[in-house]
């Protein structure tokens, strides 16, 4: 998400009735998008009637209590089970706060991963960690798997494209597939694999090629039962005519919710209407698939790569805290989303990983009290 932004075109964008929350990649051209729904309507109304019923999610059970992974009361077994049958909690239980985005370009040591993942699980009641960035050290994802197993966390893994072009993502894809299909614990902690971050918005691949990559990876991971998605802004789809082929190909929908970058942004506490716009769009076009806000937050400081598209957007610790309090206050609304509700991650675990977005500052102190609901 470390992209350069600018405020050109602000007045033009204000003339539009509905503007999507987004950030602008290496560009001074703020974009606008229109929801075809009514922004004043309930954002999650009509969920049941939208699209056709999706097929059952891979490698999930119907259990919703402590007998399923990664629920709060689940006790990890002493040895690796023979099958994932009955292992995963149902997607219907995965709404409200899920966990953190966790940036890995520092190639954290195994001991650091174990320490952070234990904190993510036990201090905050997290169920998942969503990876962000890339570490190309051999065996790094195996360290992730071990730390996740030890702490009882599920993982949204990531094939990182980065922002500089090139084809290094292919080697990352192949390395991850190798780990997922050879490490006996990997399929028990890896909830899904994301292509990202924002490959459509960043023009990494044409949407037809990205859809083909999703389908190909799903085939490679079918035997281990790990689903595949794309980590993307609503606008990344919208500026390519909706990229419905990608939405049809992915198993669930990982959504970037970054309303600070909207041309209508003001305060963190006031961001709910901006979230409604993108939720409505994904509900209309997502064919009932499970939805997660994976890259989701409000910055406490600006930086060269984090600049607002609105002269009214307020950037502060108080606004970061207010954004998450607002999101937590809408737990009951999010619970109305497809397949049991919309789950959300906090982006990001620490300011050491990305300045301004952490729940912890760069000295390891909590910037504000943070204990959002995991159910409602």
Coordinates of C-alpha atoms in Angstrom, one line a residue:
X1 CA 0.0 0.0 0.0
X2 CA 3.0 2.3 0.1
X3 CA 1.9 4.3 -2.9
X4 CA 2.4 8.0 -3.8
X5 CA -0.8 10.0 -3.8
X6 CA -1.8 13.5 -4.7
X7 CA -4.9 15.8 -4.4
X8 CA -5.2 16.8 -8.1
X9 CA -8.8 16.6 -9.3
X10 CA -10.3 16.9 -5.8
X11 CA -13.0 19.4 -6.8
X12 CA -13.9 17.4 -9.8
X13 CA -14.3 14.3 -7.7
X14 CA -16.5 16.1 -5.3
X15 CA -19.0 16.7 -8.0
X16 CA -19.6 13.0 -8.3
X17 CA -22.3 11.6 -6.2
X18 CA -20.6 8.4 -5.1
X19 CA -16.8 8.1 -4.8
X20 CA -15.0 4.9 -3.9
X21 CA -12.4 4.8 -1.1
X22 CA -9.1 4.0 -2.7
X23 CA -5.5 5.1 -2.9
X24 CA -3.6 6.0 -6.0
X25 CA -0.5 4.1 -7.1
X26 CA 2.5 6.1 -8.3
X27 CA 0.2 8.6 -10.0
X28 CA -1.3 12.0 -9.6
X29 CA -4.7 11.1 -11.1
X30 CA -7.3 10.4 -8.4
X31 CA -10.0 8.3 -9.8
X32 CA -13.7 8.1 -9.1
X33 CA -16.1 5.2 -9.2
X34 CA -19.8 4.9 -9.0
X35 CA -21.8 2.3 -7.1
X36 CA -24.8 1.3 -9.1
X37 CA -26.7 0.9 -5.8
X38 CA -28.2 3.6 -3.7
X39 CA -25.8 4.7 -1.0
X40 CA -28.6 5.5 1.3
X41 CA -29.8 2.0 1.3
X42 CA -28.6 -0.6 3.9
X43 CA -25.3 -1.7 2.5
X44 CA -26.1 -5.4 3.1
X45 CA -29.7 -5.5 2.1
X46 CA -30.7 -8.0 -0.5
X47 CA -27.7 -10.3 0.2
X48 CA -29.7 -13.5 -0.2
X49 CA -31.0 -12.6 -3.6
X50 CA -27.7 -11.4 -5.0
X51 CA -26.2 -13.8 -7.5
X52 CA -26.4 -17.6 -7.3
X53 CA -25.6 -19.7 -4.3
X54 CA -21.8 -20.3 -4.2
X55 CA -20.4 -23.8 -4.0
X56 CA -19.2 -24.9 -0.5
X57 CA -15.8 -23.4 0.4
X58 CA -12.9 -25.9 0.2
X59 CA -11.6 -27.5 3.3
X60 CA -14.3 -26.3 5.7
X61 CA -16.6 -27.8 8.3
X62 CA -19.9 -26.8 9.6
X63 CA -18.6 -26.7 13.1
X64 CA -18.8 -23.2 14.7
X65 CA -17.6 -23.8 18.2
X66 CA -14.3 -24.5 19.9
X67 CA -14.0 -27.9 18.1
X68 CA -12.9 -26.1 14.9
X69 CA -9.8 -24.3 13.9
X70 CA -9.0 -21.4 14.5
X71 CA -11.7 -20.6 17.0
X72 CA -10.7 -19.1 20.4
X73 CA -11.2 -22.3 22.4
X74 CA -9.5 -24.7 19.9
X75 CA -6.7 -26.8 21.2
X76 CA -4.0 -27.7 18.7
X77 CA -3.4 -31.4 18.5
X78 CA -0.1 -32.9 19.5
X79 CA 0.4 -34.4 16.0
X80 CA -0.7 -33.5 12.5
X81 CA -4.1 -34.9 11.6
X82 CA -4.6 -37.2 8.6
X83 CA -7.2 -35.0 7.0
X84 CA -8.7 -31.5 7.1
X85 CA -12.2 -32.9 7.2
X86 CA -14.0 -31.2 10.1
X87 CA -10.9 -29.1 10.8
X88 CA -11.8 -25.6 9.7
X89 CA -14.5 -23.5 11.2
X90 CA -17.4 -22.6 8.9
X91 CA -17.0 -19.3 6.9
X92 CA -20.4 -18.5 8.6
X93 CA -18.5 -17.9 11.8
X94 CA -15.9 -15.6 10.3
X95 CA -17.2 -12.1 10.7
X96 CA -16.2 -9.1 12.9
X97 CA -12.5 -8.7 13.9
X98 CA -10.3 -11.5 12.5
X99 CA -6.7 -10.4 13.1
X100 CA -3.9 -8.3 11.5
X101 CA -2.1 -7.7 8.3
X102 CA 1.5 -8.6 9.0
X103 CA 4.3 -7.3 6.8
X104 CA 7.1 -9.7 6.2
X105 CA 9.7 -7.9 4.1
X106 CA 11.9 -7.9 7.2
X107 CA 12.2 -11.7 6.9
X108 CA 11.5 -12.0 10.6
X109 CA 13.3 -14.8 12.4
X110 CA 11.4 -17.9 13.6
X111 CA 11.6 -16.6 17.2
X112 CA 10.2 -13.2 16.2
X113 CA 7.3 -14.8 14.2
X114 CA 6.5 -17.0 17.2
X115 CA 6.5 -14.1 19.6
X116 CA 4.4 -11.8 17.4
X117 CA 1.9 -14.5 16.4
X118 CA 1.4 -15.5 20.1
X119 CA 0.7 -11.8 20.8
X120 CA -1.7 -11.5 17.9
X121 CA -3.5 -14.5 19.1
X122 CA -3.6 -14.1 22.9
X123 CA -3.5 -10.3 23.4
X124 CA -6.1 -9.5 20.8
X125 CA -8.2 -12.7 20.4
X126 CA -7.2 -12.9 16.7
X127 CA -8.1 -15.9 14.6
X128 CA -6.0 -15.1 11.5
X129 CA -2.9 -13.2 10.2
X130 CA -3.0 -11.9 6.7
X131 CA 0.5 -11.7 5.1
X132 CA 1.6 -8.5 3.4
X133 CA 4.8 -7.9 1.4
X134 CA 7.3 -10.7 0.7
X135 CA 10.3 -12.4 2.1
X136 CA 12.2 -14.5 -0.5
X137 CA 14.4 -16.4 2.0
X138 CA 14.3 -20.1 1.4
X139 CA 12.0 -21.8 3.9
X140 CA 10.4 -18.6 5.2
X141 CA 6.8 -19.8 4.7
X142 CA 7.6 -22.9 6.6
X143 CA 8.6 -20.7 9.5
X144 CA 5.2 -18.9 9.1
X145 CA 3.5 -22.3 9.2
X146 CA 5.3 -23.4 12.3
X147 CA 4.6 -20.1 14.1
X148 CA 0.9 -20.2 13.1
X149 CA 0.6 -23.8 14.2
X150 CA 2.2 -23.0 17.6
X151 CA 0.0 -20.0 18.2
X152 CA -3.3 -21.5 16.8
X153 CA -3.6 -18.8 14.0
X154 CA -4.9 -19.3 10.5
X155 CA -3.0 -17.6 7.6
X156 CA -4.1 -15.7 4.6
X157 CA -0.9 -16.3 2.5
X158 CA 0.2 -13.9 -0.3
X159 CA 1.9 -14.0 -3.6
X160 CA 3.4 -10.6 -3.6
X161 CA 3.7 -8.7 -6.9
X162 CA 5.3 -5.6 -5.5
X163 CA 5.3 -2.2 -7.2
X164 CA 8.2 -2.4 -9.6
X165 CA 7.0 -4.7 -12.3
X166 CA 9.0 -7.8 -13.2
X167 CA 8.3 -11.4 -12.9
X168 CA 9.6 -12.2 -9.4
X169 CA 6.1 -13.1 -8.4
X170 CA 6.3 -16.2 -10.4
X171 CA 9.2 -17.6 -8.3
X172 CA 7.2 -16.6 -5.2
X173 CA 4.2 -18.4 -6.5
X174 CA 6.1 -21.6 -7.2
X175 CA 7.9 -21.5 -3.9
X176 CA 4.7 -21.0 -2.0
X177 CA 3.0 -23.9 -3.9
X178 CA 6.0 -26.1 -3.0
X179 CA 5.7 -25.3 0.7
X180 CA 1.9 -25.7 0.7
X181 CA 2.0 -29.1 -1.0
X182 CA 5.1 -30.5 0.9
X183 CA 4.8 -29.2 4.4
X184 CA 2.4 -31.5 6.3
X185 CA 1.1 -28.6 8.5
X186 CA 0.6 -26.0 5.8
X187 CA -2.9 -27.0 4.7
X188 CA -4.0 -27.0 8.4
X189 CA -3.1 -23.3 8.9
X190 CA -3.4 -21.8 5.4
X191 CA -7.0 -20.6 5.0
X192 CA -6.3 -19.3 1.5
X193 CA -3.7 -17.8 -0.9
X194 CA -4.0 -14.2 -2.2
X195 CA -2.6 -12.8 -5.4
X196 CA -1.7 -9.2 -4.5
X197 CA -1.4 -6.6 -3.5
X198 CA -3.8 -4.8 -5.9
X199 CA -2.6 -6.5 -9.1
X200 CA -5.5 -5.0 -11.1
X201 CA -5.1 -1.5 -9.8
X202 CA -1.3 -1.7 -10.3
X203 CA -1.7 -3.0 -13.9
X204 CA 0.5 -6.1 -13.0
X205 CA -1.5 -8.3 -15.3
X206 CA -4.5 -7.9 -17.6
X207 CA -7.6 -9.2 -15.8
X208 CA -7.9 -12.1 -18.2
X209 CA -4.4 -13.3 -17.4
X210 CA -5.0 -12.8 -13.6
X211 CA -8.2 -14.8 -13.8
X212 CA -6.2 -17.6 -15.6
X213 CA -3.5 -17.5 -12.9
X214 CA -6.2 -17.9 -10.2
X215 CA -7.7 -20.9 -12.0
X216 CA -4.3 -22.4 -12.5
X217 CA -3.3 -22.0 -8.9
X218 CA -6.6 -23.4 -7.7
X219 CA -5.9 -26.5 -9.7
X220 CA -2.4 -26.9 -8.2
X221 CA -3.8 -26.6 -4.7
X222 CA -6.9 -28.7 -5.1
X223 CA -5.4 -31.7 -3.5
X224 CA -4.5 -29.8 -0.3
X225 CA -7.9 -28.0 -0.3
X226 CA -6.6 -24.4 -0.2
X227 CA -8.7 -21.8 -1.9
X228 CA -7.4 -18.8 -3.9
X229 CA -8.3 -15.2 -4.1
X230 CA -7.1 -11.7 -5.1
X231 CA -6.3 -8.9 -2.7
X232 CA -7.7 -5.8 -4.4
X233 CA -9.5 -2.5 -4.2
X234 CA -13.1 -2.2 -5.6
X235 CA -11.7 0.4 -8.0
X236 CA -9.2 -2.1 -9.3
X237 CA -12.1 -4.2 -10.6
X238 CA -14.2 -1.2 -11.6
X239 CA -11.6 0.5 -13.8
X240 CA -11.4 -2.7 -15.9
X241 CA -15.1 -3.0 -16.6
X242 CA -15.7 -4.9 -13.4
X243 CA -13.2 -7.7 -14.2
X244 CA -16.0 -10.2 -13.6
X245 CA -13.8 -13.0 -14.9
X246 CA -11.6 -12.5 -11.8
X247 CA -14.5 -12.2 -9.4
X248 CA -15.9 -15.4 -10.9
X249 CA -12.6 -17.2 -10.6
X250 CA -11.7 -16.5 -7.0
X251 CA -13.1 -18.6 -4.1
X252 CA -13.7 -15.7 -1.7
X253 CA -13.3 -11.9 -1.9
X254 CA -10.4 -10.0 -0.1
X255 CA -11.2 -6.3 -0.2
X256 CA -9.0 -3.3 0.4
X257 CA -10.9 -0.8 2.6
X258 CA -8.8 2.4 2.8
X259 CA -11.3 5.2 3.0
X260 CA -8.7 7.8 4.1
X261 CA -7.8 8.0 0.4
X262 CA -11.3 8.8 -0.8
X263 CA -11.9 12.3 -2.2
X264 CA -14.7 12.5 0.3
X265 CA -12.7 11.5 3.4
X266 CA -13.0 13.5 6.5
X267 CA -12.7 11.8 9.9
X268 CA -12.1 8.1 10.8
X269 CA -15.3 8.0 12.7
X270 CA -17.3 9.3 9.7
X271 CA -16.0 6.7 7.2
X272 CA -18.9 4.2 7.2
X273 CA -20.7 5.7 4.2
X274 CA -17.5 5.3 2.2
X275 CA -17.3 1.6 3.2
X276 CA -21.0 1.2 2.2
X277 CA -20.2 2.1 -1.4
X278 CA -17.6 -0.6 -2.0
X279 CA -19.6 -3.2 0.1
X280 CA -22.6 -2.6 -2.1
X281 CA -20.5 -3.0 -5.2
X282 CA -19.0 -6.3 -4.1
X283 CA -22.3 -7.7 -2.9
X284 CA -23.9 -6.8 -6.3
X285 CA -21.1 -8.4 -8.3
X286 CA -19.7 -11.1 -5.9
X287 CA -22.3 -13.8 -6.5
X288 CA -22.7 -14.4 -2.8
X289 CA -19.1 -15.2 -2.1
X290 CA -17.5 -14.7 1.4
X291 CA -16.0 -11.3 1.9
X292 CA -13.1 -10.0 4.0
X293 CA -11.7 -6.6 4.5
X294 CA -8.0 -7.6 4.5
X295 CA -6.1 -4.3 3.9
X296 CA -8.2 -2.1 6.1
X297 CA -7.4 0.9 8.2
X298 CA -6.8 4.6 8.7
X299 CA -3.3 6.1 9.1
X300 CA -2.2 8.0 12.1
X301 CA 0.5 9.9 10.2
X302 CA 1.1 10.8 6.6
X303 CA 4.4 9.9 4.7
X304 CA 5.7 10.3 1.2
X305 CA 3.7 7.2 0.2
X306 CA 0.6 8.1 2.2
X307 CA -1.1 11.3 1.2
X308 CA -4.8 12.2 1.2
X309 CA -7.0 12.9 -1.9
X310 CA -9.2 15.2 0.3
X311 CA -8.1 18.4 1.9
X312 CA -10.6 17.5 4.7
X313 CA -9.1 14.1 5.6
X314 CA -7.8 14.1 9.1
X315 CA -4.7 11.9 9.9
X316 CA -4.0 11.2 13.6
X317 CA -3.9 8.5 16.2
X318 CA -7.3 9.7 17.4
X319 CA -8.7 9.2 13.9
X320 CA -7.1 5.8 13.5
X321 CA -8.7 4.7 16.8
X322 CA -12.0 6.2 15.8
X323 CA -12.0 4.4 12.5
X324 CA -11.7 1.0 14.2
X325 CA -14.2 1.9 16.9
X326 CA -16.6 2.9 14.1
X327 CA -16.0 -0.5 12.4
X328 CA -16.5 -2.4 15.6
X329 CA -19.7 -0.5 16.2
X330 CA -21.1 -1.8 12.9
X331 CA -20.5 -5.5 13.8
X332 CA -24.2 -6.3 13.6
X333 CA -24.4 -4.7 10.1
X334 CA -21.3 -6.6 8.9
X335 CA -22.8 -9.8 10.2
X336 CA -25.6 -9.5 7.6
X337 CA -23.1 -10.0 4.8
X338 CA -22.8 -13.0 2.6
X339 CA -22.1 -16.4 4.2
X340 CA -22.5 -15.3 7.8
X341 CA -21.0 -11.9 7.5
X342 CA -17.9 -9.8 6.6
X343 CA -14.7 -10.4 8.6
X344 CA -12.1 -7.7 8.9
X345 CA -8.4 -7.4 9.5
X346 CA -6.6 -4.4 11.0
X347 CA -3.9 -3.0 8.7
X348 CA -1.2 -3.3 10.2
X349 CA 0.3 -4.9 13.2
X350 CA 3.0 -2.4 14.0
X351 CA 4.3 0.9 12.7
X352 CA 7.7 -0.8 12.3
X353 CA 6.1 -2.6 9.4
X354 CA 4.3 0.4 7.9
X355 CA 4.4 3.9 9.4
X356 CA 1.1 5.2 10.7
X357 CA -1.0 2.1 10.2
X358 CA 0.1 0.0 13.2
X359 CA -1.8 -0.8 16.3
X360 CA 1.7 -0.7 17.9
X361 CA 4.0 2.2 17.4
X362 CA 7.6 1.7 16.3
X363 CA 8.7 1.3 19.9
X364 CA 6.3 -1.5 20.6
X365 CA 3.7 0.4 22.6
X366 CA 0.0 0.3 21.8
X367 CA -1.1 3.6 20.2
X368 CA -4.6 3.2 21.7
X369 CA -6.7 0.6 23.5
X370 CA -7.6 -2.0 20.9
X371 CA -10.0 -4.9 21.7
X372 CA -12.6 -5.1 18.9
X373 CA -15.4 -7.7 19.0
X374 CA -14.9 -11.1 17.4
X375 CA -18.6 -11.8 17.5
X376 CA -21.9 -10.0 18.1

